[in-house]
Coordinates of C-alpha atoms in Angstrom, one line a residue:
Chain A
M577 CA 59.4 91.2 105.8
A578 CA 59.1 90.3 102.1
T579 CA 62.2 90.7 100.1
V580 CA 62.1 93.5 97.6
F581 CA 63.9 93.0 94.3
R582 CA 65.1 95.4 91.6
N583 CA 65.0 92.6 89.0
K584 CA 63.7 89.4 90.4
A585 CA 64.2 87.4 87.2
I586 CA 67.9 88.0 87.2
E587 CA 68.5 88.1 91.0
C588 CA 66.7 84.8 91.5
I589 CA 67.7 83.1 88.3
S590 CA 68.3 79.4 88.6
R591 CA 71.9 78.3 88.6
T592 CA 71.4 76.4 85.3
D593 CA 70.0 79.4 83.6
L594 CA 72.7 81.6 85.1
A595 CA 75.3 79.4 83.5
K596 CA 73.7 79.8 80.1
Y597 CA 73.4 83.6 80.6
Q598 CA 77.0 83.8 81.6
L599 CA 78.2 81.8 78.6
K600 CA 76.3 84.0 76.3
H601 CA 77.8 87.2 77.8
F602 CA 81.3 85.5 78.1
N603 CA 81.2 85.0 74.4
Q604 CA 80.4 88.6 73.9
T605 CA 83.2 89.6 76.2
I606 CA 85.7 87.5 74.3
A607 CA 84.5 89.2 71.1
S608 CA 85.1 92.6 72.7
A609 CA 88.4 91.6 74.2
L610 CA 89.6 90.6 70.7
Q611 CA 89.1 94.2 69.7
T612 CA 91.8 95.3 72.1
P613 CA 95.5 95.1 71.1
F614 CA 96.4 93.5 74.5
Y615 CA 93.9 90.6 74.4
Q616 CA 94.1 90.2 70.6
K617 CA 97.7 89.2 71.0
R618 CA 97.1 87.1 74.1
L619 CA 94.1 85.2 72.8
K620 CA 95.4 84.5 69.4
K621 CA 98.4 82.8 70.9
L622 CA 95.9 80.5 72.6
G623 CA 94.1 79.8 69.4
I624 CA 91.1 81.9 70.2
Y625 CA 90.3 83.9 67.1
S626 CA 86.6 84.6 67.7
S627 CA 84.0 84.1 70.3
A628 CA 83.0 80.9 68.6
D629 CA 86.3 79.3 69.9
I630 CA 84.8 79.5 73.4
K631 CA 82.5 76.5 73.8
S632 CA 81.9 76.4 77.5
L633 CA 82.4 78.4 80.7
D634 CA 85.2 75.9 81.6
D635 CA 87.2 77.3 78.6
I636 CA 88.0 80.3 80.8
K637 CA 90.7 78.2 82.5
K638 CA 92.7 78.3 79.3
I639 CA 93.0 82.1 79.5
P640 CA 95.9 83.5 81.6
F641 CA 95.2 85.9 84.4
T642 CA 95.2 89.6 83.8
V643 CA 97.1 91.6 86.5
K644 CA 97.4 95.2 87.4
D645 CA 100.7 95.4 85.5
D646 CA 99.0 94.4 82.3
L647 CA 96.7 97.4 82.8
R648 CA 99.7 99.6 83.4
D649 CA 101.6 98.3 80.4
S650 CA 98.6 98.8 78.2
Y651 CA 98.1 102.4 79.3
P652 CA 96.6 104.4 77.7
K653 CA 94.8 102.5 74.9
G654 CA 95.9 98.9 74.9
L655 CA 92.8 97.7 76.6
L656 CA 90.3 99.9 74.8
A657 CA 87.8 97.8 72.8
V658 CA 85.6 100.4 71.2
D659 CA 86.0 103.5 69.1
I660 CA 87.1 106.3 71.5
K661 CA 84.1 108.4 70.4
D662 CA 81.8 105.9 72.0
V663 CA 83.5 106.4 75.4
V664 CA 81.6 108.7 77.7
R665 CA 83.8 108.5 80.8
I666 CA 87.1 107.3 82.1
H667 CA 88.3 106.5 85.6
T668 CA 92.1 106.4 86.1
S669 CA 94.0 105.4 89.1
S670 CA 97.6 106.3 90.0
G671 CA 99.8 103.3 89.5
T672 CA 102.4 101.8 91.9
T673 CA 105.2 103.0 89.6
G674 CA 103.8 106.3 88.5
I675 CA 102.2 104.8 85.5
P676 CA 98.4 105.1 85.9
T677 CA 95.7 102.6 84.8
V678 CA 92.5 103.5 83.0
I679 CA 89.1 102.0 82.6
Y680 CA 86.9 103.3 79.8
H681 CA 83.1 103.3 80.0
T682 CA 80.6 103.6 77.1
Q683 CA 77.1 104.8 77.9
S684 CA 75.9 101.2 78.1
D685 CA 78.8 100.3 80.5
L686 CA 77.7 103.2 82.8
D687 CA 74.0 102.1 82.5
N688 CA 74.9 98.5 83.5
W689 CA 77.1 99.7 86.3
T690 CA 74.5 102.0 87.7
E691 CA 71.9 99.2 87.5
L692 CA 74.1 97.0 89.6
V693 CA 74.4 99.7 92.2
T694 CA 70.7 100.4 92.2
R695 CA 70.0 96.7 92.6
S696 CA 72.4 96.6 95.5
L697 CA 70.7 99.6 97.2
V698 CA 67.3 98.0 96.8
A699 CA 68.6 94.7 98.2
C700 CA 69.5 96.7 101.4
G701 CA 66.0 98.2 101.5
V702 CA 66.6 101.6 100.2
T703 CA 63.6 103.1 98.4
D704 CA 62.7 106.2 96.5
E705 CA 61.5 107.8 99.7
D706 CA 65.0 107.8 101.2
V707 CA 67.3 110.9 101.5
F708 CA 70.7 109.6 100.5
Q709 CA 73.7 111.6 101.6
N710 CA 76.8 110.6 99.7
M711 CA 79.8 111.3 101.9
M712 CA 82.3 109.7 99.5
T713 CA 84.8 111.6 97.3
Y714 CA 83.6 112.4 93.9
G715 CA 85.9 112.4 90.9
M716 CA 88.3 109.8 89.7
F717 CA 87.6 107.8 92.8
T718 CA 84.7 105.5 91.7
G719 CA 83.0 105.3 95.1
G720 CA 81.3 108.7 95.0
L721 CA 79.9 108.7 91.5
A722 CA 78.7 105.1 91.5
L723 CA 76.5 105.4 94.5
H724 CA 75.3 108.8 93.4
Y725 CA 73.9 107.6 90.1
G726 CA 72.7 104.3 91.6
A727 CA 70.6 106.2 94.2
E728 CA 69.4 108.7 91.7
R729 CA 68.1 106.0 89.4
L730 CA 66.3 104.5 92.4
G731 CA 64.6 107.8 92.8
A732 CA 66.0 108.7 96.2
L733 CA 66.8 112.3 97.0
V734 CA 70.6 112.4 96.6
I735 CA 72.7 114.9 98.5
P736 CA 76.2 114.9 96.8
S737 CA 78.0 116.2 99.8
S738 CA 81.2 114.4 99.0
S739 CA 83.8 113.6 101.7
G740 CA 85.1 115.8 104.5
N741 CA 83.7 118.9 106.1
T742 CA 82.0 117.3 109.1
Q743 CA 80.2 120.5 110.1
R744 CA 78.4 120.7 106.7
Q745 CA 77.7 117.0 106.7
L746 CA 75.9 117.3 110.0
Q747 CA 74.0 120.4 108.9
L748 CA 72.8 118.6 105.8
M749 CA 71.8 115.5 107.7
K750 CA 69.7 117.6 110.0
D751 CA 68.2 120.1 107.5
F752 CA 67.2 117.4 105.0
Q753 CA 66.6 114.6 107.5
T754 CA 69.0 112.3 105.7
T755 CA 67.9 108.6 106.1
V756 CA 70.9 106.9 104.3
V757 CA 74.5 107.7 104.2
H758 CA 77.4 106.3 102.2
A759 CA 80.8 106.8 103.9
T760 CA 84.0 105.1 105.1
P761 CA 83.7 103.5 108.5
S762 CA 86.5 105.8 109.8
F763 CA 84.6 108.9 108.7
M764 CA 81.4 107.6 110.4
F765 CA 83.5 107.3 113.6
H766 CA 84.9 110.8 113.1
V767 CA 81.4 112.3 112.5
A768 CA 80.2 110.5 115.7
S769 CA 83.0 112.1 117.7
K770 CA 82.0 115.6 116.5
I771 CA 78.3 115.6 116.9
K772 CA 78.2 117.1 120.4
E773 CA 81.2 119.3 119.8
L774 CA 79.5 120.9 116.8
G775 CA 76.3 121.6 118.7
Y776 CA 74.1 118.7 117.5
S777 CA 72.4 115.9 119.3
Q778 CA 71.4 112.4 118.0
E779 CA 67.7 113.5 118.1
D780 CA 68.4 116.0 115.3
F781 CA 68.9 113.2 112.8
S782 CA 66.7 110.6 111.2
L783 CA 69.4 108.2 110.0
K784 CA 68.3 104.6 109.2
K785 CA 71.0 103.1 107.1
A786 CA 74.7 103.5 106.3
F787 CA 76.7 102.0 103.5
L788 CA 80.2 101.5 104.7
G789 CA 83.0 100.8 102.2
A790 CA 86.3 101.8 100.6
E791 CA 88.3 100.3 103.5
P792 CA 88.4 97.0 105.3
Y793 CA 86.7 96.8 108.6
S794 CA 85.4 94.2 111.0
E795 CA 82.0 93.0 112.2
N796 CA 82.9 94.7 115.4
T797 CA 83.2 98.0 113.7
R798 CA 79.9 97.6 112.0
R799 CA 78.3 96.8 115.3
K800 CA 79.8 99.8 117.0
I801 CA 78.5 102.1 114.2
E802 CA 75.1 100.5 114.2
E803 CA 74.8 100.9 118.0
F804 CA 76.0 104.5 118.1
Y805 CA 73.7 105.7 115.3
K806 CA 71.0 103.1 115.9
I807 CA 71.0 102.2 112.3
D808 CA 71.6 99.3 109.9
A809 CA 75.0 99.3 108.3
Y810 CA 75.8 97.4 105.2
N811 CA 79.0 96.2 103.7
S812 CA 79.8 96.2 100.0
Y813 CA 82.7 95.4 97.7
G814 CA 84.1 96.8 94.6
L815 CA 87.2 97.9 92.8
S816 CA 87.8 100.4 90.1
E817 CA 89.1 97.8 87.6
M818 CA 85.6 96.1 87.9
N819 CA 83.8 99.5 87.7
G820 CA 83.9 100.3 91.4
P821 CA 81.1 99.8 93.9
G822 CA 78.4 97.4 92.9
V823 CA 80.4 94.3 92.4
A824 CA 79.2 92.6 95.6
F825 CA 76.7 93.8 98.1
E826 CA 75.0 92.6 101.2
C827 CA 71.2 92.2 101.4
T828 CA 69.0 93.0 104.4
H829 CA 70.2 89.8 106.0
K830 CA 73.7 91.2 106.3
K831 CA 75.2 87.8 105.8
D832 CA 78.1 88.2 103.4
M833 CA 77.9 89.9 100.0
H834 CA 76.1 88.7 97.0
I835 CA 78.4 89.0 94.1
W836 CA 76.5 89.8 90.9
E837 CA 77.2 86.8 88.8
D838 CA 75.2 88.1 85.8
A839 CA 77.9 90.8 85.5
Y840 CA 81.0 88.9 86.6
I841 CA 82.4 85.4 86.4
V842 CA 83.8 84.7 89.9
E843 CA 86.7 82.5 90.7
I844 CA 88.8 81.9 93.8
I845 CA 92.4 80.9 93.3
N846 CA 95.4 79.9 95.3
P847 CA 97.5 83.1 95.0
E848 CA 100.7 81.1 95.0
T849 CA 99.9 78.5 92.4
G850 CA 97.0 80.1 90.5
E851 CA 95.0 76.8 90.9
R852 CA 91.3 77.3 91.2
L853 CA 89.8 76.6 94.7
P854 CA 86.4 75.2 95.5
D855 CA 83.7 77.2 97.2
G856 CA 84.3 77.7 100.9
Q857 CA 88.1 77.9 100.7
Q858 CA 89.8 81.2 101.2
G859 CA 91.9 82.5 98.3
E860 CA 92.3 85.4 95.9
L861 CA 89.3 86.7 94.1
V862 CA 89.5 86.6 90.3
L863 CA 86.9 88.4 88.2
T864 CA 85.9 88.5 84.6
T865 CA 83.6 91.2 83.3
L866 CA 80.5 90.0 81.4
K867 CA 78.8 93.2 80.5
R868 CA 81.6 95.7 79.8
C869 CA 82.1 96.9 76.2
A870 CA 84.8 99.5 76.5
T871 CA 87.3 97.7 78.8
P872 CA 86.6 94.0 79.1
L873 CA 88.9 92.3 81.6
L874 CA 89.4 88.5 81.6
R875 CA 90.4 86.7 84.8
Y876 CA 91.5 89.9 86.6
R877 CA 93.4 89.1 89.8
T878 CA 92.0 91.5 92.4
R879 CA 94.7 90.7 95.1
D880 CA 91.8 90.6 97.6
L881 CA 91.5 87.5 99.8
T882 CA 88.0 86.1 100.4
T883 CA 85.8 82.9 100.4
I884 CA 82.9 82.1 98.3
I885 CA 79.7 81.1 100.2
A886 CA 77.4 79.0 98.1
D887 CA 74.7 78.2 100.7
P888 CA 71.3 79.7 99.8
C889 CA 70.6 83.1 101.4
P890 CA 67.2 83.6 103.1
C891 CA 66.6 86.5 100.7
G892 CA 66.1 84.1 97.8
R893 CA 68.8 85.5 95.6
T894 CA 70.8 82.8 93.8
H895 CA 74.0 84.8 93.3
R896 CA 76.7 83.4 95.5
R897 CA 78.2 85.4 98.2
I898 CA 81.7 86.4 99.2
S899 CA 82.9 86.9 102.7
R900 CA 84.4 90.1 104.1
I901 CA 87.8 90.8 102.5
M902 CA 90.3 89.0 104.7
G903 CA 93.4 90.7 103.4
R904 CA 95.5 91.4 100.4
T905 CA 98.0 89.3 98.5
D906 CA 100.1 92.4 97.9
D907 CA 101.3 95.3 100.1
M908 CA 98.6 97.8 99.2
M909 CA 97.7 100.1 102.0
I910 CA 94.3 101.6 102.5
I911 CA 94.5 105.1 104.0
N912 CA 91.2 106.9 104.7
G913 CA 89.6 104.9 101.9
A914 CA 92.3 105.6 99.4
N915 CA 94.6 102.9 98.0
V916 CA 98.3 103.5 98.2
F917 CA 101.2 101.2 97.5
P918 CA 104.5 101.6 99.4
S919 CA 106.3 101.5 96.1
Q920 CA 104.5 104.7 95.0
I921 CA 106.0 106.5 98.0
E922 CA 109.4 105.0 97.4
Q923 CA 109.3 106.1 93.8
V924 CA 108.7 109.7 94.8
I925 CA 111.1 110.1 97.6
M926 CA 114.0 108.3 96.0
K927 CA 113.9 110.8 93.1
I928 CA 114.8 113.5 95.6
P929 CA 118.6 113.8 95.8
E930 CA 118.7 115.2 99.4
V931 CA 117.0 112.0 100.7
G932 CA 119.3 109.3 101.9
N933 CA 118.9 105.5 101.5
N934 CA 116.4 104.7 104.2
Y935 CA 112.8 105.5 104.8
Q936 CA 109.9 104.3 106.8
I937 CA 106.1 104.6 106.2
C938 CA 104.1 104.9 109.4
L939 CA 100.4 104.6 109.7
T940 CA 98.7 105.8 112.8
R941 CA 95.2 106.8 113.7
D942 CA 94.4 110.4 114.8
G943 CA 90.9 110.1 116.3
A944 CA 89.0 108.2 113.7
L945 CA 91.1 109.2 110.8
D946 CA 94.3 107.7 109.4
R947 CA 97.5 109.6 109.4
L948 CA 100.4 108.8 107.1
T949 CA 103.9 109.8 108.2
V950 CA 106.8 109.3 105.9
K951 CA 110.2 109.3 107.7
V952 CA 113.2 109.8 105.6
E953 CA 116.9 110.0 106.3
I954 CA 118.7 113.0 105.0
Y955 CA 121.7 112.4 102.7
S956 CA 124.9 113.6 104.5
K957 CA 126.7 114.7 101.4
L958 CA 124.0 117.1 100.4
F959 CA 123.3 118.5 103.9
A960 CA 123.6 122.3 103.6
G961 CA 123.6 123.0 107.3
D962 CA 120.6 125.4 107.2
L963 CA 117.3 125.1 108.8
S964 CA 115.6 126.8 105.9
E965 CA 117.0 124.3 103.5
L966 CA 115.7 121.5 105.7
E967 CA 112.2 123.1 105.8
K968 CA 112.3 123.4 102.1
L969 CA 113.2 119.8 101.7
K970 CA 110.3 118.8 103.9
A971 CA 107.9 120.8 101.8
K972 CA 109.4 119.4 98.6
I973 CA 108.8 115.8 99.8
R974 CA 105.3 116.7 101.0
D975 CA 104.3 118.3 97.8
A976 CA 105.8 115.6 95.6
L977 CA 103.9 112.9 97.6
K978 CA 100.7 114.9 97.5
A979 CA 100.9 115.2 93.7
S980 CA 101.5 111.4 93.4
I981 CA 99.3 109.8 95.9
I982 CA 96.7 112.6 96.5
I983 CA 97.0 112.2 100.2
N984 CA 98.4 114.7 102.8
V985 CA 101.5 113.3 104.3
A986 CA 103.5 114.3 107.4
V987 CA 107.2 114.3 106.6
E988 CA 109.9 113.7 109.2
L989 CA 113.6 114.1 108.5
H990 CA 116.0 111.8 110.3
E991 CA 119.7 111.4 110.8
P992 CA 121.5 109.2 108.4
G993 CA 121.5 105.6 109.7
S994 CA 118.8 106.2 112.3
L995 CA 115.9 104.4 110.6
P996 CA 115.9 100.6 110.7
A997 CA 117.8 99.1 107.8
F998 CA 117.1 95.8 106.2
E999 CA 119.5 93.5 104.5
L1000 CA 117.1 91.7 102.2
K1001 CA 113.5 92.6 101.7
A1002 CA 112.9 95.8 103.7
K1003 CA 109.8 96.0 105.9
R1004 CA 109.3 99.7 105.6
V1005 CA 105.6 100.0 106.6
V1006 CA 104.8 100.3 110.2
D1007 CA 101.0 100.1 110.7
L1008 CA 100.1 101.2 114.2
R1009 CA 96.4 101.6 113.5
E1010 CA 94.1 99.6 115.5
K1011 CA 92.1 97.4 113.3
L1012 CA 88.6 98.8 112.6
Chain B
M914 CA 136.2 133.8 109.1
A915 CA 135.2 131.8 112.1
K916 CA 134.1 128.2 111.5
Q917 CA 131.0 126.8 113.0
L918 CA 129.8 123.2 112.6
N919 CA 126.1 122.6 112.0
V920 CA 125.1 119.1 113.0
F921 CA 121.7 117.6 112.1
V922 CA 120.1 115.7 115.0
D923 CA 116.9 113.8 115.5
N924 CA 114.9 115.1 118.4
R925 CA 115.4 112.1 120.7
I926 CA 117.1 111.4 124.0
G927 CA 120.8 111.3 124.0
R928 CA 121.7 112.7 120.7
I929 CA 123.6 115.7 122.0
K930 CA 125.4 113.4 124.4
S931 CA 126.4 111.3 121.4
I932 CA 127.9 114.3 119.7
T933 CA 129.9 115.3 122.7
E934 CA 131.1 111.7 123.1
V935 CA 132.3 111.6 119.5
L936 CA 134.1 114.9 119.9
F937 CA 135.6 113.9 123.3
K938 CA 137.0 110.7 121.8
A939 CA 138.5 112.7 118.9
G940 CA 140.1 115.0 121.4
I941 CA 138.1 118.0 120.3
N942 CA 137.4 120.9 122.6
I943 CA 134.0 122.6 122.3
R944 CA 134.3 126.3 122.8
A945 CA 130.7 127.4 122.3
M946 CA 127.5 125.7 121.5
A947 CA 123.8 126.4 120.6
V948 CA 120.8 124.3 119.6
Q949 CA 118.1 125.2 117.1
D950 CA 115.0 123.0 117.6
R951 CA 112.4 122.3 114.9
G952 CA 110.2 119.7 116.6
D953 CA 111.2 116.4 115.0
F954 CA 114.7 117.5 114.4
G955 CA 117.2 120.2 115.2
L956 CA 120.6 121.6 114.5
V957 CA 123.4 121.6 117.0
K958 CA 125.8 124.5 116.3
L959 CA 129.4 124.1 117.6
I960 CA 132.5 126.2 117.8
V961 CA 135.4 123.9 118.3
N962 CA 139.2 124.0 118.5
N963 CA 139.7 121.9 115.4
P964 CA 136.7 122.1 113.0
E965 CA 138.2 119.9 110.3
K966 CA 139.0 117.1 112.6
A967 CA 135.6 117.5 114.3
V968 CA 133.8 117.2 110.9
F969 CA 135.7 114.1 110.1
A970 CA 135.0 112.5 113.4
L971 CA 131.3 113.3 113.2
Q972 CA 130.9 112.1 109.7
E973 CA 132.7 108.9 110.6
N974 CA 130.0 108.4 113.1
N975 CA 127.2 108.9 110.6
F976 CA 126.3 112.5 111.6
A977 CA 125.3 114.8 108.8
C978 CA 127.3 117.9 109.5
K979 CA 128.4 121.0 107.6
E980 CA 131.1 123.6 108.3
K981 CA 129.8 127.1 107.9
D982 CA 131.4 130.6 108.0
V983 CA 130.0 132.7 110.7
L984 CA 130.8 136.2 112.1
A985 CA 132.6 136.2 115.4
I986 CA 132.1 139.8 116.5
V987 CA 133.9 141.2 119.5
L988 CA 131.7 143.2 121.9
K989 CA 132.4 145.2 125.0
D990 CA 131.5 143.1 128.1
R991 CA 129.3 145.8 129.7
P992 CA 125.6 146.9 129.6
G993 CA 124.7 148.0 126.1
G994 CA 127.5 146.0 124.4
L995 CA 125.2 144.0 122.2
F996 CA 122.9 147.0 121.7
E997 CA 125.8 149.0 120.2
L998 CA 126.3 146.3 117.6
L999 CA 122.6 145.8 116.7
K1000 CA 122.2 149.6 116.4
V1001 CA 124.4 149.6 113.3
F1002 CA 123.5 146.1 112.1
P1003 CA 122.1 146.5 108.6
E1004 CA 118.9 144.7 109.6
D1005 CA 116.9 145.8 106.7
N1006 CA 118.9 143.8 104.2
V1007 CA 120.6 141.2 106.4
N1008 CA 118.7 138.3 107.9
I1009 CA 120.2 136.9 111.0
L1010 CA 119.7 133.2 110.8
D1011 CA 120.9 132.4 114.3
A1012 CA 123.0 134.1 117.0
Y1013 CA 124.5 133.3 120.3
G1014 CA 127.5 134.6 122.3
F1015 CA 129.6 134.4 125.4
A1016 CA 131.8 136.5 127.5
A1017 CA 135.5 135.7 127.2
E1018 CA 138.1 136.6 129.8
T1019 CA 141.1 136.5 127.5
I1020 CA 139.9 139.2 125.2
K1021 CA 138.3 141.3 128.0
G1022 CA 135.1 141.3 126.1
S1023 CA 132.4 139.1 124.6
V1024 CA 132.2 137.2 121.4
F1025 CA 128.9 137.2 119.5
F1026 CA 128.5 134.5 116.8
V1027 CA 126.1 135.5 114.0
E1028 CA 125.0 133.3 111.1
V1029 CA 124.1 135.4 108.1
K1030 CA 123.8 134.6 104.4
D1031 CA 126.4 137.0 103.0
V1032 CA 129.2 136.6 105.6
E1033 CA 132.0 138.5 103.8
Q1034 CA 129.9 141.6 103.0
V1035 CA 128.5 141.9 106.5
S1036 CA 131.9 141.4 108.0
Q1037 CA 133.4 144.3 105.9
F1038 CA 130.5 146.5 106.7
L1039 CA 130.9 145.9 110.5
E1040 CA 134.6 146.5 110.3
S1041 CA 133.9 149.8 108.5
K1042 CA 131.8 150.7 111.5
G1043 CA 134.7 149.9 113.9
F1044 CA 133.8 146.5 115.1
K1045 CA 136.3 143.7 115.4
V1046 CA 135.4 140.5 113.5
L1047 CA 137.6 137.7 114.5
T1048 CA 139.3 135.4 112.0
D1049 CA 139.3 131.6 112.3
A1050 CA 142.7 131.6 113.9
E1051 CA 141.8 134.4 116.4
V1052 CA 138.7 132.5 117.5
L1053 CA 140.8 129.5 118.3
E1054 CA 143.1 131.6 120.5
I1055 CA 140.3 132.8 122.8

């Protein structure tokens, strides 16, 4: 089957031309970055006063890494490079310490982002004849909106069904003969387990493809989903700091993910030393935006571990690929597709006086869905002796966590001193989920 | 007013045994006991011969426990004994949080322990209706 391209000139650009293209856009990005209070200070210290001070792509090595804390410290406007009236959308994410981070988008930022998503969908064989059911959460979470606009631009029929509500998802899949879905792998398993129970059979559906994302999963999980639904399932990679989905995508060959190098400069570093690693070696992915006007980010440490694959892909695209994400260099947890840091939970529960010193975060799987249980010890001195007070305390913890991490949490109260205590660095997360 | 100890316990094997062990080692005599279960945790309610010493011993052993005033109401140990009390109990404005009782030979009757929010007020009301509400010292003498 011949490869279909969205933009063959860019997707198959020679590496030499790509380097020129990147340098041009890197210069523009530096110019944008100099418009932000954060980078202005940082770049001027390095003697970079204008984009003319960047002579080659190699000059990027002079620039220090940008980390999540920089985004937090710059909240809300320290990384804004344009007049706020030119911003048409923001995406914020809750921070590990309660301080959120924000990414601003101008109309051209959104257009470029959508184009990357459309290109990715085309690379996986989606066409304007497809019916695309988007089972990802809409809103601040970038996964829903990104694929929605990408599929619309392609001309597919888009069903913005959002996440959850299995009964309605199945009804829509049947009534509109959905051919492509976008979902988390755990939701795909969950839906699979409900088909019979809700009165449907596999023959009711015309599914051909699934885009699986927002949480790490294995080849084995992909195979299981493909076999169950008799479809092709594709992996993708993105993070809200880099727009969201559309950073890297598989093509129909399903061999690792093309990272769109016309939009990002890709580096892999040793997470301990910061030293740049050659292609083929596993390390932390570091990305620089090339096409973002409102929030340019230079050498952003993603905390995701991966490997660059430089071998040519049979599809003919020249953009290198990254392997499946192998893990994180921090303690971020992914719960039903949402990102949560243990420190966010700690921040919330330690503010509640009736909670004692120790707590534990337990992750389990209930069917196909993740379940988060927070176990806390009660504080002896504030124990009132009433059941009703204890129930109120539970509800208070549950509500406070829900407000902070936007996830439903089961709360358990425990006796003082009953949870494992740690002398140095506490290991408070117990992940009992089987790897997907 | 009678003193009851409310002890917080995890719902796991051996917790009540641990409480009784702590109290035994401290030389405490348990006079009455009840358990309120809430799934992952529960409250063990105890009437003991020396509440202060018991609280100290339990807290020393890491138990969260709280001393509460409860009503110890004397009932006649015969059919209808409890019914006579509940007939006059101002149920419309008093919420019984928990209750349990036992028959006691020494007083030729039964003692019914009732946890309510406003102990003093309910106690005075019951006494006005002719019920005997035992003091802390009287409970210890049973």
